[in-house]
PDB file of C-alpha atoms in Angstrom:
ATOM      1  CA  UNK K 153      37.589 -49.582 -41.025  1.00  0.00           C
ATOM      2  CA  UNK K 154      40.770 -51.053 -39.386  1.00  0.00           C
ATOM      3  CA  UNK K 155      40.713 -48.666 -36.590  1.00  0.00           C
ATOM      4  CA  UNK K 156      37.129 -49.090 -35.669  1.00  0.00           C
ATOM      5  CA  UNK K 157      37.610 -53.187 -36.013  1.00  0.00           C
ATOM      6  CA  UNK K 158      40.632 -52.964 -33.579  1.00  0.00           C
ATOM      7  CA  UNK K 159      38.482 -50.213 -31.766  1.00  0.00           C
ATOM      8  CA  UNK K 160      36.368 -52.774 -31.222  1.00  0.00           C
ATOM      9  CA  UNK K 161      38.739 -55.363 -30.017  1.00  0.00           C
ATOM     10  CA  UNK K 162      39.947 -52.764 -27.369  1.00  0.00           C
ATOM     11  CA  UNK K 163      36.602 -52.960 -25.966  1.00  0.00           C
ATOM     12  CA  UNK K 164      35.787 -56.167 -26.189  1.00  0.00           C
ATOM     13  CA  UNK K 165      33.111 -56.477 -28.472  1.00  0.00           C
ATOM     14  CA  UNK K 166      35.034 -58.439 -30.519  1.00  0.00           C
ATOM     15  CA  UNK K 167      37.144 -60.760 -29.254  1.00  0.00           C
ATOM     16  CA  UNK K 168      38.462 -62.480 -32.939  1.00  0.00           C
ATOM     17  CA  UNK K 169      39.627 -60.834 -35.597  1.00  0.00           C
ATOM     18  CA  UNK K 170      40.966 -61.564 -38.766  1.00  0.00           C
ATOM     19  CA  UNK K 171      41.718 -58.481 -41.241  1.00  0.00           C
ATOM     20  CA  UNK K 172      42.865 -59.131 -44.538  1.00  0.00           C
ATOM     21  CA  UNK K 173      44.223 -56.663 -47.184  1.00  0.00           C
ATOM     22  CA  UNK K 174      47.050 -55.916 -49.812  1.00  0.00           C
ATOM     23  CA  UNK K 175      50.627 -55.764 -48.740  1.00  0.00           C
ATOM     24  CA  UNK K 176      52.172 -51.987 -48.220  1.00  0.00           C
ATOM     25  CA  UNK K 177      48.564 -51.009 -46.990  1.00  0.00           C
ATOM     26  CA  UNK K 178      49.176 -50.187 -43.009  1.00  0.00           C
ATOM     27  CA  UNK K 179      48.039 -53.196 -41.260  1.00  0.00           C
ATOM     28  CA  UNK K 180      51.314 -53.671 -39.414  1.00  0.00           C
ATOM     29  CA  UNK K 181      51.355 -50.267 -38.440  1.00  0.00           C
ATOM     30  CA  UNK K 182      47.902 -50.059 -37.332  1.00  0.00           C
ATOM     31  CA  UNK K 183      48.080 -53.524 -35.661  1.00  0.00           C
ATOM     32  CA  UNK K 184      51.816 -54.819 -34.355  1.00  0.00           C
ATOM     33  CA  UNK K 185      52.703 -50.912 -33.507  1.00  0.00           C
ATOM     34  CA  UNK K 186      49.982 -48.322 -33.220  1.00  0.00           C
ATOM     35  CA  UNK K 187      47.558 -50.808 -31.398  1.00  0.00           C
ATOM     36  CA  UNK K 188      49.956 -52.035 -28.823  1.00  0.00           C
ATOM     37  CA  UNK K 189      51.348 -48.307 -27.898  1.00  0.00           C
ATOM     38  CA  UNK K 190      47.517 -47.237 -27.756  1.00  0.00           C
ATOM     39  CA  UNK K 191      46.497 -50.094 -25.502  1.00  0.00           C
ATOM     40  CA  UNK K 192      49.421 -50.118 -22.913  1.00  0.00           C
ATOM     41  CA  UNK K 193      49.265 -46.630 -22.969  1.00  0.00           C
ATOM     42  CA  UNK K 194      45.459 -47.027 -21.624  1.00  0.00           C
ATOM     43  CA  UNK K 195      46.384 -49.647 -19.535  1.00  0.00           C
ATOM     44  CA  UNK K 196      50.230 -50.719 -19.128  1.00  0.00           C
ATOM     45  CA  UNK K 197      49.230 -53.480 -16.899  1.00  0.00           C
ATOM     46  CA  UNK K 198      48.456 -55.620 -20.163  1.00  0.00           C
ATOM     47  CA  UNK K 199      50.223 -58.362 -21.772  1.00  0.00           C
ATOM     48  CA  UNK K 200      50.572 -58.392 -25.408  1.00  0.00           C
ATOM     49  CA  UNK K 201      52.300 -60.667 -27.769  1.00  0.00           C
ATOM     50  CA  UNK K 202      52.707 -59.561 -31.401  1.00  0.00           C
ATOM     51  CA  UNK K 203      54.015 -62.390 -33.813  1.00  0.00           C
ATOM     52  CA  UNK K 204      55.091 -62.373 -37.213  1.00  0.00           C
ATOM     53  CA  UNK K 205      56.857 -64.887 -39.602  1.00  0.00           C
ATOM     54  CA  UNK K 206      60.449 -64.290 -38.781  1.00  0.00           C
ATOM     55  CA  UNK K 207      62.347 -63.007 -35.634  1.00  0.00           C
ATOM     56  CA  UNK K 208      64.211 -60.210 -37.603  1.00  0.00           C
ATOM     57  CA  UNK K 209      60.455 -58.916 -38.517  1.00  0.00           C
ATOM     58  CA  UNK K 210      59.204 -59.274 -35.542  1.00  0.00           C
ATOM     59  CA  UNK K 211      62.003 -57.254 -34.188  1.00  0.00           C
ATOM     60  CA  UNK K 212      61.823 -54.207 -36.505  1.00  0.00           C
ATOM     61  CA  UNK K 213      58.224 -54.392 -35.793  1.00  0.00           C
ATOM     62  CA  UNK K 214      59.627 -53.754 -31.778  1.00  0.00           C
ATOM     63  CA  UNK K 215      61.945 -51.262 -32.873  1.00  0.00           C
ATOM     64  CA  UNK K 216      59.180 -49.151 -34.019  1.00  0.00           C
ATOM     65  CA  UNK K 217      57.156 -49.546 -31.215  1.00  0.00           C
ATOM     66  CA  UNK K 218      59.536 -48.529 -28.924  1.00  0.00           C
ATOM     67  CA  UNK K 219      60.603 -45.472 -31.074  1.00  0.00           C
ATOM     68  CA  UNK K 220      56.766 -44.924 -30.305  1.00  0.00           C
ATOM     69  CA  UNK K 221      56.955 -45.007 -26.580  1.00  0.00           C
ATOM     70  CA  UNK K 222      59.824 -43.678 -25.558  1.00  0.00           C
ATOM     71  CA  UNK K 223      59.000 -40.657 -27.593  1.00  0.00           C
ATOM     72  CA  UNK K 224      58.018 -37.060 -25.973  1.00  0.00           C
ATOM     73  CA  UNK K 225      54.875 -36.534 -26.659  1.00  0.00           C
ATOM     74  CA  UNK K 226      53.836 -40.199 -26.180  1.00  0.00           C
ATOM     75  CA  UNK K 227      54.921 -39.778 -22.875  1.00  0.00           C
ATOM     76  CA  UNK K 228      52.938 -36.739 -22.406  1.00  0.00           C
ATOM     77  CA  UNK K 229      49.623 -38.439 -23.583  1.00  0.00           C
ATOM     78  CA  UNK K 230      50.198 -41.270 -21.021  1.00  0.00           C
ATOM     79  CA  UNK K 231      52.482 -40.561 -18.186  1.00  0.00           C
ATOM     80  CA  UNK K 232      51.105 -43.551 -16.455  1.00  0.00           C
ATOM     81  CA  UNK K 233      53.116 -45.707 -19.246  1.00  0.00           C
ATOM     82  CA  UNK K 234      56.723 -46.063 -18.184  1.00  0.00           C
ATOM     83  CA  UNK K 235      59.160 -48.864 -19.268  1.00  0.00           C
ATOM     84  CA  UNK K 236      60.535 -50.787 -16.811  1.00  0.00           C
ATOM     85  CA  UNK K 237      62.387 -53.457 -19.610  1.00  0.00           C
ATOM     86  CA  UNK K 238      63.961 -52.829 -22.832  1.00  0.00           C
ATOM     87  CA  UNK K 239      65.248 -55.949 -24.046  1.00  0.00           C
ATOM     88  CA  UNK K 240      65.106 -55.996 -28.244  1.00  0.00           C
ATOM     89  CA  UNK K 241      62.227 -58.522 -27.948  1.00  0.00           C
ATOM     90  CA  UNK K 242      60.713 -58.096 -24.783  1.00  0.00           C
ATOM     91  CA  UNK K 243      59.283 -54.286 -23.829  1.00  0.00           C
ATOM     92  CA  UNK K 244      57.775 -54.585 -20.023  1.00  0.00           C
ATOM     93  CA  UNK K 245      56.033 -51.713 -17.844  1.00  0.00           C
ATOM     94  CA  UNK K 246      56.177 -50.632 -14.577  1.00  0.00           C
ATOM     95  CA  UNK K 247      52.768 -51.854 -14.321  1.00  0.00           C
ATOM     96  CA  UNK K 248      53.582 -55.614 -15.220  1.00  0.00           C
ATOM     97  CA  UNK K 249      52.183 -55.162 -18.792  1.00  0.00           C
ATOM     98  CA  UNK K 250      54.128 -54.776 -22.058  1.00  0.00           C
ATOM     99  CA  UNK K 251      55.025 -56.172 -25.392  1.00  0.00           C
ATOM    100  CA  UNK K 252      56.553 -59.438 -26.347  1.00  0.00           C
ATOM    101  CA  UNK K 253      57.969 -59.703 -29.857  1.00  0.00           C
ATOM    102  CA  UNK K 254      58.195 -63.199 -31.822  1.00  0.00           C
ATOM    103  CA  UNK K 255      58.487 -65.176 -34.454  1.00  0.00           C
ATOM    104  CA  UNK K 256      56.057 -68.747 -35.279  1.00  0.00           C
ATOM    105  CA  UNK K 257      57.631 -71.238 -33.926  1.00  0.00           C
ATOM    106  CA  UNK K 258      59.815 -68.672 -31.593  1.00  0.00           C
ATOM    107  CA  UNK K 259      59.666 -69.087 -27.777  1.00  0.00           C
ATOM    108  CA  UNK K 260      56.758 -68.635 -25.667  1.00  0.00           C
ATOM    109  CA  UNK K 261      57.309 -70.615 -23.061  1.00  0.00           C
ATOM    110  CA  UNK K 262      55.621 -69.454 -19.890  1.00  0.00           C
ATOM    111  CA  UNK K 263      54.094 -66.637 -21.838  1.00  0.00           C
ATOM    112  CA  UNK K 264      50.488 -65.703 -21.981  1.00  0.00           C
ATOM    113  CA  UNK K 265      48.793 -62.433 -23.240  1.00  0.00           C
ATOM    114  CA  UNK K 266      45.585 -60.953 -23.228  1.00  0.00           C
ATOM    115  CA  UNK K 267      46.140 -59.547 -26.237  1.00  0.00           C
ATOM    116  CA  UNK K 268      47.585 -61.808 -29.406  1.00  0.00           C
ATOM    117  CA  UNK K 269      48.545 -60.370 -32.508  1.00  0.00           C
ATOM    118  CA  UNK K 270      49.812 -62.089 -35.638  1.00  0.00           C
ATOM    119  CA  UNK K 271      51.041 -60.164 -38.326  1.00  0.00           C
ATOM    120  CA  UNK K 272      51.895 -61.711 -41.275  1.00  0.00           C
ATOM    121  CA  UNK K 273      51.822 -65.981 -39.964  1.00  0.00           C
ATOM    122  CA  UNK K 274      54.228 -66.600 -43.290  1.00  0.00           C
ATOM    123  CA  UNK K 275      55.805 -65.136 -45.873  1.00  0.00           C
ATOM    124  CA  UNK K 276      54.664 -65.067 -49.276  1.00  0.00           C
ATOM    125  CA  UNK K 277      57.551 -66.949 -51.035  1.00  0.00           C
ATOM    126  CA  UNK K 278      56.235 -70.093 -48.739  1.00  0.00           C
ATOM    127  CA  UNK K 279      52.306 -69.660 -49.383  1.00  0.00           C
ATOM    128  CA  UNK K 280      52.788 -72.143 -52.200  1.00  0.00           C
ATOM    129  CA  UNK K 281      53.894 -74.845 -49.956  1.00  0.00           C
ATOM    130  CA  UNK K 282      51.407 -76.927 -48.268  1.00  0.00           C
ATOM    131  CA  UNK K 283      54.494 -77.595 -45.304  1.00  0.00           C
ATOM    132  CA  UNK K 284      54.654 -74.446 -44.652  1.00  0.00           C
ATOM    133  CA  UNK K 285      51.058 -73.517 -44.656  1.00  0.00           C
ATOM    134  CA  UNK K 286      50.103 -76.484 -42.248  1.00  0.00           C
ATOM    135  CA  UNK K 287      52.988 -75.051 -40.027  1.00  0.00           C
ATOM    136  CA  UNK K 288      51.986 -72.149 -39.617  1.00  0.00           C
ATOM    137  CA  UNK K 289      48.052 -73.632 -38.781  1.00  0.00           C
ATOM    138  CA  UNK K 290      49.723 -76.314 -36.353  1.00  0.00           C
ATOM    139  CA  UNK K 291      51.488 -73.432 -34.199  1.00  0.00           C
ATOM    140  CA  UNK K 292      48.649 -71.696 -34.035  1.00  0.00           C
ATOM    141  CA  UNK K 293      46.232 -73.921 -32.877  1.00  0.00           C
ATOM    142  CA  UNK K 294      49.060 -75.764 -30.598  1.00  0.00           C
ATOM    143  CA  UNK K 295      50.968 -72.829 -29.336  1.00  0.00           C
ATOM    144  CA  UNK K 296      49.389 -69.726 -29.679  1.00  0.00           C
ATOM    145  CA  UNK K 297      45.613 -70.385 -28.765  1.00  0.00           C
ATOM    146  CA  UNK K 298      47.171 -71.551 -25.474  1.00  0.00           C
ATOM    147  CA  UNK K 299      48.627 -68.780 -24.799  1.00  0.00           C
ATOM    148  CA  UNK K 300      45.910 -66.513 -23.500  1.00  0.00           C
ATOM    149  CA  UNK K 301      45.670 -64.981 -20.095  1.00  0.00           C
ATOM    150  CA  UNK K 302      42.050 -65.660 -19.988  1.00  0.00           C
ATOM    151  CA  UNK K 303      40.558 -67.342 -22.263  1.00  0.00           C
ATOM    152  CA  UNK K 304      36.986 -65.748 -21.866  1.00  0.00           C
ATOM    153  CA  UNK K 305      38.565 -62.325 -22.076  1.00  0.00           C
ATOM    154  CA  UNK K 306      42.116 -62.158 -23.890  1.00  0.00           C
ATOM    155  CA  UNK K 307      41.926 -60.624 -27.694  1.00  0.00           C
ATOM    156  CA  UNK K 308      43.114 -62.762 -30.766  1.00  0.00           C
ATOM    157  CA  UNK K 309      43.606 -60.294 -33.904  1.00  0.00           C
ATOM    158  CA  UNK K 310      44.757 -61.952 -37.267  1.00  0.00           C
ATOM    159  CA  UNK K 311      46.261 -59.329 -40.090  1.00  0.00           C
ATOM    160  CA  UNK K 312      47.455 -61.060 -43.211  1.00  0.00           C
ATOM    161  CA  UNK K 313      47.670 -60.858 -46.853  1.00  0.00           C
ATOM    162  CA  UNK K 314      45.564 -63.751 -48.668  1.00  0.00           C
ATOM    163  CA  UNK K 315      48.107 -66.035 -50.039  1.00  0.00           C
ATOM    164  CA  UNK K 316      46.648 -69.057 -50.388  1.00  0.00           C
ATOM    165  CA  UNK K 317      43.011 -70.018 -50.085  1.00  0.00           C
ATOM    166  CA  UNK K 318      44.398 -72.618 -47.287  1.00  0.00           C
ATOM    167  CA  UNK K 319      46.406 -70.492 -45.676  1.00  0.00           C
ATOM    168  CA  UNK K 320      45.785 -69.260 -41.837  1.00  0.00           C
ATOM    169  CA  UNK K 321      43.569 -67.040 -42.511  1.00  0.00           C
ATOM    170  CA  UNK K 322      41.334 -69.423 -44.586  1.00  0.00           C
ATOM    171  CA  UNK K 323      41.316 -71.725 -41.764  1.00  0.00           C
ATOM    172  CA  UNK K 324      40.536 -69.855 -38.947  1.00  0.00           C
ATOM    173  CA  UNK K 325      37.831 -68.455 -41.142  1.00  0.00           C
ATOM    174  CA  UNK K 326      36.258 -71.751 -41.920  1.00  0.00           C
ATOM    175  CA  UNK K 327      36.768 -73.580 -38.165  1.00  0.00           C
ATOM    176  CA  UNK K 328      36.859 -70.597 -35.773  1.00  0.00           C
ATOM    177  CA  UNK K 329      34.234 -67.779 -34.588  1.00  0.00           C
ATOM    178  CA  UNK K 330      36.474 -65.494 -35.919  1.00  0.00           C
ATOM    179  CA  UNK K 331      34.846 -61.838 -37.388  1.00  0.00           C
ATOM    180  CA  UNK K 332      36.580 -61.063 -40.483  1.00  0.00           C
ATOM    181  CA  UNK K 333      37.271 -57.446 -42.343  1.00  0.00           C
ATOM    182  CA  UNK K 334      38.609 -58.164 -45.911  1.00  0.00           C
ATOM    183  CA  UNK K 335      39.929 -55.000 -47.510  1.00  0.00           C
TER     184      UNK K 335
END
């Protein structure tokens, strides 16, 4: 179900996405890693920026990507995908494409994407706090859904535990057009 859903964002019939499921149950995997390698390695002209709630998360998230693309037989399956950057954060092609890592309310200035991926908005220990809930909503809406390449064609995918019924995902859920797979 998640690959088909992000199957579908790859071709565009789905352009918002919010998947929500248990922790320990592959959605960063599938979404912040596998998804990004996939994609650049179609096209490594594309900009993608994968967020989650803290920089040293967002990092290992990086780490594992790039353990993904610099490997052999990745490199076999798309020799068109070469790195031209490998800063911790910041992964860029050959092609002008590639992978920024961050955290909400980390740096995106001058940044756009035309694919956005947030993995994981806060962490659970804050869900109960209404602070850090609106937070997370407020940099979305101000920051993040401004930073698409194009707005009629960039990608917005959501993956999250439910942790509070206002959390991001609730919100974007009850204001957005956003199509939803709840595992």
């Amino acid at each position: 179900a998640i690959a088909w859903h992000l199957q579908q964002c790859a071709e565009g019939s789905i352009r918002r996405l919010v998947i929500t499921q248990p922790p320990r149950s592959l959605k960063s995997i599938c979404a912040s890693i596998a998804l990004p390698a996939w994609l650049l390695g179609r096209d490594p002209g594309k900009a993608i920026i994968c967020v989650s709630y803290s920089q040293d998360l967002s990092l290992e998230m990086a780490r594992k990507f790039r353990q993904v693309v610099e490997s052999d037989w990745y490199q076999a399956l798309f020799p068109e995908m070469r790195l031209k950057k490998r800063a911790e954060n910041d992964i860029q092609t050959t092609c002008g494409g590639g992978r920024l890592a961050t955290s909400v309310g980390g740096t995106l200035t001058g940044r756009g994407g035309d694919v956005l991926i947030i993995d994981d908005p806060i962490k659970p220990e804050e869900a109960r706090s209404e602070a850090a809930r609106r937070q997370a909503i407020e940099w979305f809406g101000g920051t993040m859904a401004t930073r698409r390449n194009n707005a009629k064609t960039a990608v917005t995918i959501l993956v999250m535990q439910r942790l509070h019924e206002e959390d991001l995902a609730g919100h974007l859920l009850n204001n957005d057009t956003f199509a939803h797979l709840d595992l």
